[in-house]
XYZ file of C-alpha atoms in Angstrom:
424
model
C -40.271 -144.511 -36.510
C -43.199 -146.109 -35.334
C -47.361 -146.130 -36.363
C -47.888 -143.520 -32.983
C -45.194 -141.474 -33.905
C -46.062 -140.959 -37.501
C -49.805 -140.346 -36.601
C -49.114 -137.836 -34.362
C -46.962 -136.056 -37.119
C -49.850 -136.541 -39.219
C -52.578 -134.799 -36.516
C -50.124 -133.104 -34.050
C -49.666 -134.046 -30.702
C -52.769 -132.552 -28.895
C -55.651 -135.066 -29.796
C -58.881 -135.521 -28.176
C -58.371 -139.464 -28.054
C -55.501 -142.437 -27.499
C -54.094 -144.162 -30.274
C -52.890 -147.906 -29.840
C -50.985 -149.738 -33.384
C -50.535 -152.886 -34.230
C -47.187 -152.536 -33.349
C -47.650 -151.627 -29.614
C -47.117 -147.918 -29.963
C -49.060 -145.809 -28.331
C -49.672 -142.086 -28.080
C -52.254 -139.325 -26.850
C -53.968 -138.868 -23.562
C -54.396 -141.644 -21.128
C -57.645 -140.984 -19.674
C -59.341 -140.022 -23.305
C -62.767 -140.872 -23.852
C -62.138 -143.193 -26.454
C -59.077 -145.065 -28.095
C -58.528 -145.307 -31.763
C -56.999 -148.865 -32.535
C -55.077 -149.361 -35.907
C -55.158 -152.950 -36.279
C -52.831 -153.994 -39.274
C -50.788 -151.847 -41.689
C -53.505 -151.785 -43.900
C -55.253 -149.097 -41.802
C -52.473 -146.565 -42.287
C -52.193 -147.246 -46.082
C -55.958 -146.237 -46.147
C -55.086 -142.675 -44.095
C -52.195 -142.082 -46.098
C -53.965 -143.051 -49.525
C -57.461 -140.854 -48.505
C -55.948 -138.511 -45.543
C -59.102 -136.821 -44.506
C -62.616 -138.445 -43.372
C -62.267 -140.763 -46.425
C -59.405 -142.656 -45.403
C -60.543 -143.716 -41.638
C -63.650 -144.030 -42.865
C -62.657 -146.740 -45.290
C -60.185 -148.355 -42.117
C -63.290 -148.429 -40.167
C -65.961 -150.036 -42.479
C -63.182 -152.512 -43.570
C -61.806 -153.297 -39.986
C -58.564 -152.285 -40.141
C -59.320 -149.730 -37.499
C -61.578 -149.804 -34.601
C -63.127 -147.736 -32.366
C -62.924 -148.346 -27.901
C -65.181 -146.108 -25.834
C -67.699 -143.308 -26.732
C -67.614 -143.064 -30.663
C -68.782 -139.406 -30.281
C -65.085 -138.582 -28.761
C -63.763 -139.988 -31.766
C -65.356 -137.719 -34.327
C -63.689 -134.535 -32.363
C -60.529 -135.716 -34.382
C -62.923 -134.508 -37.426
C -60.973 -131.132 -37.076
C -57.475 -132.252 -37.778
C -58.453 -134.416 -40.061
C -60.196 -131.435 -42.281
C -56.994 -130.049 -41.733
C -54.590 -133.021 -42.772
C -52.103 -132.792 -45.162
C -49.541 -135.625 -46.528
C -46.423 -133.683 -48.291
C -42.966 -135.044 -49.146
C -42.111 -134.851 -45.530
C -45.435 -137.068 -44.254
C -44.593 -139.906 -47.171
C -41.205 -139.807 -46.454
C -42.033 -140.747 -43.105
C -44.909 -143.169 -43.864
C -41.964 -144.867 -46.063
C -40.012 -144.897 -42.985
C -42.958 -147.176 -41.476
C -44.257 -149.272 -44.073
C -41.673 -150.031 -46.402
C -41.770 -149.063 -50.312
C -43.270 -151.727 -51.446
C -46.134 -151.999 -48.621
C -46.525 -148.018 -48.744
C -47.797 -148.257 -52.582
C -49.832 -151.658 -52.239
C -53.165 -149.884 -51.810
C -55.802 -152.160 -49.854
C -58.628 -153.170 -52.064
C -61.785 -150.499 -51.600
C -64.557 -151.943 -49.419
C -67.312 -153.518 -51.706
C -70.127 -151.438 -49.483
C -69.209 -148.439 -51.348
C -71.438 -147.549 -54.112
C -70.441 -147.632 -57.871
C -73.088 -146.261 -59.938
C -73.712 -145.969 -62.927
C -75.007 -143.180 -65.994
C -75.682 -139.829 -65.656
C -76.192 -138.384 -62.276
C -79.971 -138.164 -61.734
C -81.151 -139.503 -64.744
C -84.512 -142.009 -63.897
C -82.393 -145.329 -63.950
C -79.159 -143.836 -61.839
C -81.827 -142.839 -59.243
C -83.608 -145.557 -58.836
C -80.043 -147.638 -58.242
C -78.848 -145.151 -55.786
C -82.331 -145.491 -53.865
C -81.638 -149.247 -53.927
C -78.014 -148.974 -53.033
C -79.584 -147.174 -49.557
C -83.431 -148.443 -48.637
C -82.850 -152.221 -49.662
C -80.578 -153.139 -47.744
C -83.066 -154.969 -45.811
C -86.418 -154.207 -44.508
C -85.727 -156.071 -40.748
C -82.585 -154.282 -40.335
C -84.319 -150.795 -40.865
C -87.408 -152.239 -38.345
C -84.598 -152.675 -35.442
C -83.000 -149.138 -36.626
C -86.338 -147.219 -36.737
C -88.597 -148.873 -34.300
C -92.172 -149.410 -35.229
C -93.220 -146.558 -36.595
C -90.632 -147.825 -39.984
C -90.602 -143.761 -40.522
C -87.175 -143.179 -41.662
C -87.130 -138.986 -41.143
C -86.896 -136.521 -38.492
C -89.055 -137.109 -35.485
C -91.203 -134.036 -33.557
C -90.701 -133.788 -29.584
C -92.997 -132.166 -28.166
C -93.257 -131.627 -24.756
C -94.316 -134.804 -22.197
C -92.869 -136.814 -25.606
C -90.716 -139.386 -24.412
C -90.824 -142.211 -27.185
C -89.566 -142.597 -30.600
C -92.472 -143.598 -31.842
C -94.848 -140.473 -30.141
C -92.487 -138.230 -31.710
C -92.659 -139.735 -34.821
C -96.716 -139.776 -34.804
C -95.834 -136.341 -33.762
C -94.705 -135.068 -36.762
C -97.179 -136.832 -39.219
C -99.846 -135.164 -37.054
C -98.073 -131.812 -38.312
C -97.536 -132.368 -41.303
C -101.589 -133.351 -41.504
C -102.255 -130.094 -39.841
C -99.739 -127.857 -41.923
C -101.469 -129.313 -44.999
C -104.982 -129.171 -43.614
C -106.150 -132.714 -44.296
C -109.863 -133.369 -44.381
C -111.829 -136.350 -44.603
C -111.990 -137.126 -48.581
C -109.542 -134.943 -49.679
C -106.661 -136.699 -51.810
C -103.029 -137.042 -50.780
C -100.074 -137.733 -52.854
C -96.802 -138.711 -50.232
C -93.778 -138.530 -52.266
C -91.560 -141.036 -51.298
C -93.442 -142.603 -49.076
C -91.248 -145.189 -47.021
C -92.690 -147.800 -45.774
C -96.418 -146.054 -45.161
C -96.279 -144.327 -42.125
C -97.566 -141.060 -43.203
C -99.918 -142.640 -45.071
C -101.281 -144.865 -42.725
C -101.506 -142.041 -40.202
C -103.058 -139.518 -43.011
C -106.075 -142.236 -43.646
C -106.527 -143.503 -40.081
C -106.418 -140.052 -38.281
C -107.995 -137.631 -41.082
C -110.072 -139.652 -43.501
C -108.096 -138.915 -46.881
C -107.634 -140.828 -50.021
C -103.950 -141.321 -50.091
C -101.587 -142.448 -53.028
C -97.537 -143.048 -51.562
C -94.624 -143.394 -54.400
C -91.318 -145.130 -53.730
C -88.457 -146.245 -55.699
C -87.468 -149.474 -53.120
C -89.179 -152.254 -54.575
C -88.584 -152.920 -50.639
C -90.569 -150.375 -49.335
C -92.996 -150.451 -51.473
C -93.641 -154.542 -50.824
C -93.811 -153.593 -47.394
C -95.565 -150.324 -46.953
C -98.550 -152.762 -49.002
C -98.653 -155.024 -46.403
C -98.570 -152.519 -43.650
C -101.643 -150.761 -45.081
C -103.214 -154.293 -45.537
C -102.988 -154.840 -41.431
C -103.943 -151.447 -40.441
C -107.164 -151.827 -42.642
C -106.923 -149.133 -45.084
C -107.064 -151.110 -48.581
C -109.956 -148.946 -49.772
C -108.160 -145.745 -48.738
C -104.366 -145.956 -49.538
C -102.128 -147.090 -52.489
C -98.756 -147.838 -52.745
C -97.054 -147.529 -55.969
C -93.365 -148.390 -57.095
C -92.498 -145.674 -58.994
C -90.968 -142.077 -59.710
C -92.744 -139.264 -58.569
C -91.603 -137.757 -62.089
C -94.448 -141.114 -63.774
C -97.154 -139.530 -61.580
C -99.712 -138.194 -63.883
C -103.121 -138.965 -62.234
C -103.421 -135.806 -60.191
C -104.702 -133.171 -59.066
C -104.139 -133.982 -55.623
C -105.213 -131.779 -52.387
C -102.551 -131.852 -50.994
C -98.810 -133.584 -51.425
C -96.431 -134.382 -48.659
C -92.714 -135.143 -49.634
C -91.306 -135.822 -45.885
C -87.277 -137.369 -46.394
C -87.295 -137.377 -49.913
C -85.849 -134.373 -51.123
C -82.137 -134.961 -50.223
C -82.576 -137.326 -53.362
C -83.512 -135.227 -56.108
C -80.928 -133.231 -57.083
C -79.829 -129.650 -57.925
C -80.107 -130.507 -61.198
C -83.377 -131.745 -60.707
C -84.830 -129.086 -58.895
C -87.217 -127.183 -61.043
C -88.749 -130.078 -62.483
C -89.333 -131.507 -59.213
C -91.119 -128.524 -57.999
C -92.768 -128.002 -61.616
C -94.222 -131.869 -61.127
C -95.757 -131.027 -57.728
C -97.163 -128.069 -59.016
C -99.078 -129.184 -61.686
C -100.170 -132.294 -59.821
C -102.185 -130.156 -56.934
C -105.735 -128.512 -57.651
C -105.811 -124.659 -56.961
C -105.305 -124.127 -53.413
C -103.779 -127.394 -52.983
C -100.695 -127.190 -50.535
C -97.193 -128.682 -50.469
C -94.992 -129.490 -47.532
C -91.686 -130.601 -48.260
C -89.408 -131.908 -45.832
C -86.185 -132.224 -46.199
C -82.387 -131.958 -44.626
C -80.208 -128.767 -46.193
C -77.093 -127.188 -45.895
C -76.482 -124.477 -44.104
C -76.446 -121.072 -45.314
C -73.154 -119.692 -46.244
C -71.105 -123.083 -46.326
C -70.752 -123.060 -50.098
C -67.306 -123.085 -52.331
C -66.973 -120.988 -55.300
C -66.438 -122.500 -58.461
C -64.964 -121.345 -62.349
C -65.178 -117.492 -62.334
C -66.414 -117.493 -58.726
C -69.867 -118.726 -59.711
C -71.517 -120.216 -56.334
C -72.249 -124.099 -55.940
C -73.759 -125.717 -53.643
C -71.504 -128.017 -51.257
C -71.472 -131.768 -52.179
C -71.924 -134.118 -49.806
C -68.611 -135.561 -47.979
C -67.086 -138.092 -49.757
C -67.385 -140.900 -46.850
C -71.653 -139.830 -46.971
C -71.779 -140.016 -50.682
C -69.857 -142.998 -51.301
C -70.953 -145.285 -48.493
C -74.535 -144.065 -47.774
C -76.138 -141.699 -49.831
C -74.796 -142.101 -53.464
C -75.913 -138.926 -55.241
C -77.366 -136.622 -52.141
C -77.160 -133.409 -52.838
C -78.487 -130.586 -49.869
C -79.343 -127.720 -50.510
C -79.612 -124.395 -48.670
C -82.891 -123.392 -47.293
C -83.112 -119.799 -49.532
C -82.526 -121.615 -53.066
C -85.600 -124.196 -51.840
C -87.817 -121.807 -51.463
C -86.941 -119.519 -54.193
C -86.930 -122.455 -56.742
C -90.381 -123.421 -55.139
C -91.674 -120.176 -55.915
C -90.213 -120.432 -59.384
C -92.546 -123.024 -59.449
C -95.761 -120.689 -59.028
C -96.070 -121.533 -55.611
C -96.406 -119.089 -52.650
C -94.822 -120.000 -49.409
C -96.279 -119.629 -46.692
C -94.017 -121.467 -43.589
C -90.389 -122.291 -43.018
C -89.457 -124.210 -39.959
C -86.269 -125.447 -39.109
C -85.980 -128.991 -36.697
C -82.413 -129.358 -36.523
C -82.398 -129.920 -32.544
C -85.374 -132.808 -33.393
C -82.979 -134.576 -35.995
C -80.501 -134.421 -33.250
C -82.336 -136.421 -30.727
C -83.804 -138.784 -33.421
C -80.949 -139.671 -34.869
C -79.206 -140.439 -30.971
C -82.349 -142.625 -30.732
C -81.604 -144.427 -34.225
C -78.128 -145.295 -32.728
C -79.207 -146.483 -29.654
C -80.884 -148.383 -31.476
C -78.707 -149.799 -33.649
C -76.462 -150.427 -30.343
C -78.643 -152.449 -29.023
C -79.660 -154.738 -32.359
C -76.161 -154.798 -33.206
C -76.278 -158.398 -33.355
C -78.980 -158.244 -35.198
C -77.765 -155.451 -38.062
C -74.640 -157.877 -38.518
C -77.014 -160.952 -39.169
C -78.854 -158.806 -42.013
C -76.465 -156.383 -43.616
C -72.942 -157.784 -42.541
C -70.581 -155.886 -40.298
C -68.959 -153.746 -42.606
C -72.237 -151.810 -43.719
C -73.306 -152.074 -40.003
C -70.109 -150.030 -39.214
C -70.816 -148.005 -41.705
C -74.161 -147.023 -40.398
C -72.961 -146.521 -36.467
C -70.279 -143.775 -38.209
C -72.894 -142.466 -40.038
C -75.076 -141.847 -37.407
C -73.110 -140.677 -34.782
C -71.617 -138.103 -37.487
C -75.027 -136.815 -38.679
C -75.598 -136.563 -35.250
C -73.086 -133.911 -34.418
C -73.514 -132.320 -37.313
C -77.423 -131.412 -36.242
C -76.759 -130.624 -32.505
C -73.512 -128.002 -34.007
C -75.681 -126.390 -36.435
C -73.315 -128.321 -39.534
C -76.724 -129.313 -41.113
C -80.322 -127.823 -40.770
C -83.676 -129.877 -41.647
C -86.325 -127.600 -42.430
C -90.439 -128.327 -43.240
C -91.590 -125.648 -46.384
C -95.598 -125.087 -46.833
C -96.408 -123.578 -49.540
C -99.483 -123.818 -51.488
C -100.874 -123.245 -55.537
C -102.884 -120.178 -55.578
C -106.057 -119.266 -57.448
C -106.467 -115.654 -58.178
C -104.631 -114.705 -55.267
C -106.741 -117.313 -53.373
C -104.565 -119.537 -50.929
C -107.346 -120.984 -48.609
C -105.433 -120.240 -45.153
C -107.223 -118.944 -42.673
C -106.646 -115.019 -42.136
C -107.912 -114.997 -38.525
C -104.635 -117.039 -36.725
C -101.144 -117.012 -37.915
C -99.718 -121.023 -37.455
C -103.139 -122.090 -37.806
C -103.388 -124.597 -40.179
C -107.079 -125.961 -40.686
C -109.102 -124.174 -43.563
C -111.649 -123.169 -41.447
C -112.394 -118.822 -41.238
């Protein structure tokens, strides 16, 4: 039997995209989009070993599989693959292929995937998984991100035609949704590399504090706030938002963050926030969730929230967890806040993330000098799978205002609904 014959056992033979082996065979259609190339046995052993997402996943970080033509074409095989199953029959086969011995050698794991360590979302298990992701290396997320270094979903309005417009864009509404004014004190919860802070201080006058667990980021959201010329006004600190205790704030952003902190984590992130903000103080958190109804059950049918695919978890974000949009605002309101907004920008995600790999196309010379080609492939697969996932509706991103109220006092304005200054 050969490789093409065995794969199309494995996925059946209508596939969106060609196949080519190492040993010449060949199978699916001829004018496809793209053409999946299995370069050396070791690629199969990885499919057979992890048959879903896992397993070419692993084959594609580790070069034992490649990708010709659109990558997008590729991840329409996502379907069989969810649906993939190696029995008797399938390893019988693969035996057929590879041999016995060269069927059970299993090809070492590729060292890009994480390996933490302690309990999950504990302080020092968090701060390794943030490291594991953000420093990697500040130049290579400069080339990803563009100028702006602001590492979140992007707002386009209309006439918006550059990354970096959309990305001032959204700072300017998350200023507006929290309804910044000159003195007031902000508290951005992870905080990047500065860019809503810079643009909080420079465009509204406030007195900003950012937190960040990259010693990276940190280092150089410092400098960045040194060149723009807003020592006096902003402060970066390295740190968990959990060691914040110098509140109250006026308001607290947390824009890309959230996907960090856990179910487990949940109330007392929420609690934190809430007791750092002075009455009528308002909180916009930002951050990507699941959506609704795409949950398993577990032991005596109890609900749980879905965990994030393995190839995600393991190879870029150790530890995210995303949560539906319902349980974020019920826990924040759990946390004696009141919401007041929801709004979902799953179609902006979409287009920033096909800017982020354009990007990365273009500097790919560039990613491979700082982060090596394996995590370089690992972040084109990444980003062209996130990408689907927004423009199909497999993943929502959604902005939450809510705000601390005093005696039934929340400061909005009762005049305009969306309008977010605090004047009446």
């Amino acid at each position: 039997m050969t490789v093409a014959a065995l794969l199309e056992r494995l996925l059946g033979p209508s596939v969106p995209v060609a196949f080519r082996a190492y040993d010449g065979s060949t199978f699916g259609p001829r004018d496809a989009a793209a053409t999946v190339v299995l370069r050396s046995p070791d690629a199969l052993r990885r499919i057979l070993a992890a048959p879903n997402e896992l397993g070419f996943g692993r084959a594609y970080v580790a070069g034992d599989l490649d990708v010709e033509g659109d990558i997008f074409a590729v991840l329409a095989l996502r379907t069989q693959l969810g649906a993939l199953h190696v029995g008797p029959r399938e390893a019988m086969a693969g035996l057929g292929v590879l041999g016995f011995r060269a069927l059970l050698r299993r090809p070492p794991i590729p060292r890009e995937e994480a390996r933490l360590r302690g309990r999950r979302h504990s302080r020092a298990r968090d701060a390794e998984a943030i490291a594991f992701h953000y420093d990697l290396s500040n130049a290579f997320y400069a080339m990803l991100l563009g100028p702006s270094l602001t590492y979140s979903c992007a707002v386009w309005l209309d006439g918006t035609s550059t990354l970096e417009d959309a990305q001032a864009a959204k700072h300017e509404l998350v200023c507006r949704k929290l309804g910044l004014e000159p003195g007031m004190r902000l508290l951005d919860v992870g905080c990047g590399w500065g860019g809503m802070l810079i643009h909080a201080a420079r465009e509204h006058g406030v007195r900003a504090v950012g937190v960040t667990l990259s010693r990276e980021q940190a280092e150089l959201a410092a400098h960045r706030v040194a060149d723009a010329g807003l020592d006096g006004l902003v402060e970066v600190r390295f740190a968990d938002y959990r060691d914040v205790d110098d509140g109250p704030f006026d308001a607290i952003s947390s824009i890309g963050m959230f996907e960090h902190v856990g179910r487990a984590q949940l109330e007392t992130y929420f609690a934190s926030l809430h007791g750092l903000l002075r009455p009528e103080g308002r909180l916009l958190n930002h951050g990507i969730a699941r959506v609704a109804g795409i949950a398993r059950a577990g032991r005596g049918g109890r609900r749980l929230q879905r965990a994030s695919p393995d190839f995600v978890n393991r190879y870029v974000f150790p530890d995210g967890e995303l949560e539906e949009v319902g349980v974020v605002v019920t826990t924040v309101q759990h946390a004696g806040f009141e919401v007041r907004h929801v709004e979902n920008l799953r179609e902006h995600y979409a287009r920033t993330l096909r800017c982020w790999l354009a990007n990365l196309e273009r500097g790919w010379a560039t990613a491979v000098a700082e982060i090596g080609e394996a995590r370089a492939r690992v972040w084109r697969l990444y980003l062209a799978v996130a990408t689907v996932l927004f423009e199909g509706h497999g993943t929502e991103v959604h902005q939450v205002l809510a705000v601390r109220t005093a005696g039934g006092r929340s400061g909005f304005p009762l005049a305009t609904p969306g309008r977010w200054d605090r004047s009446r």
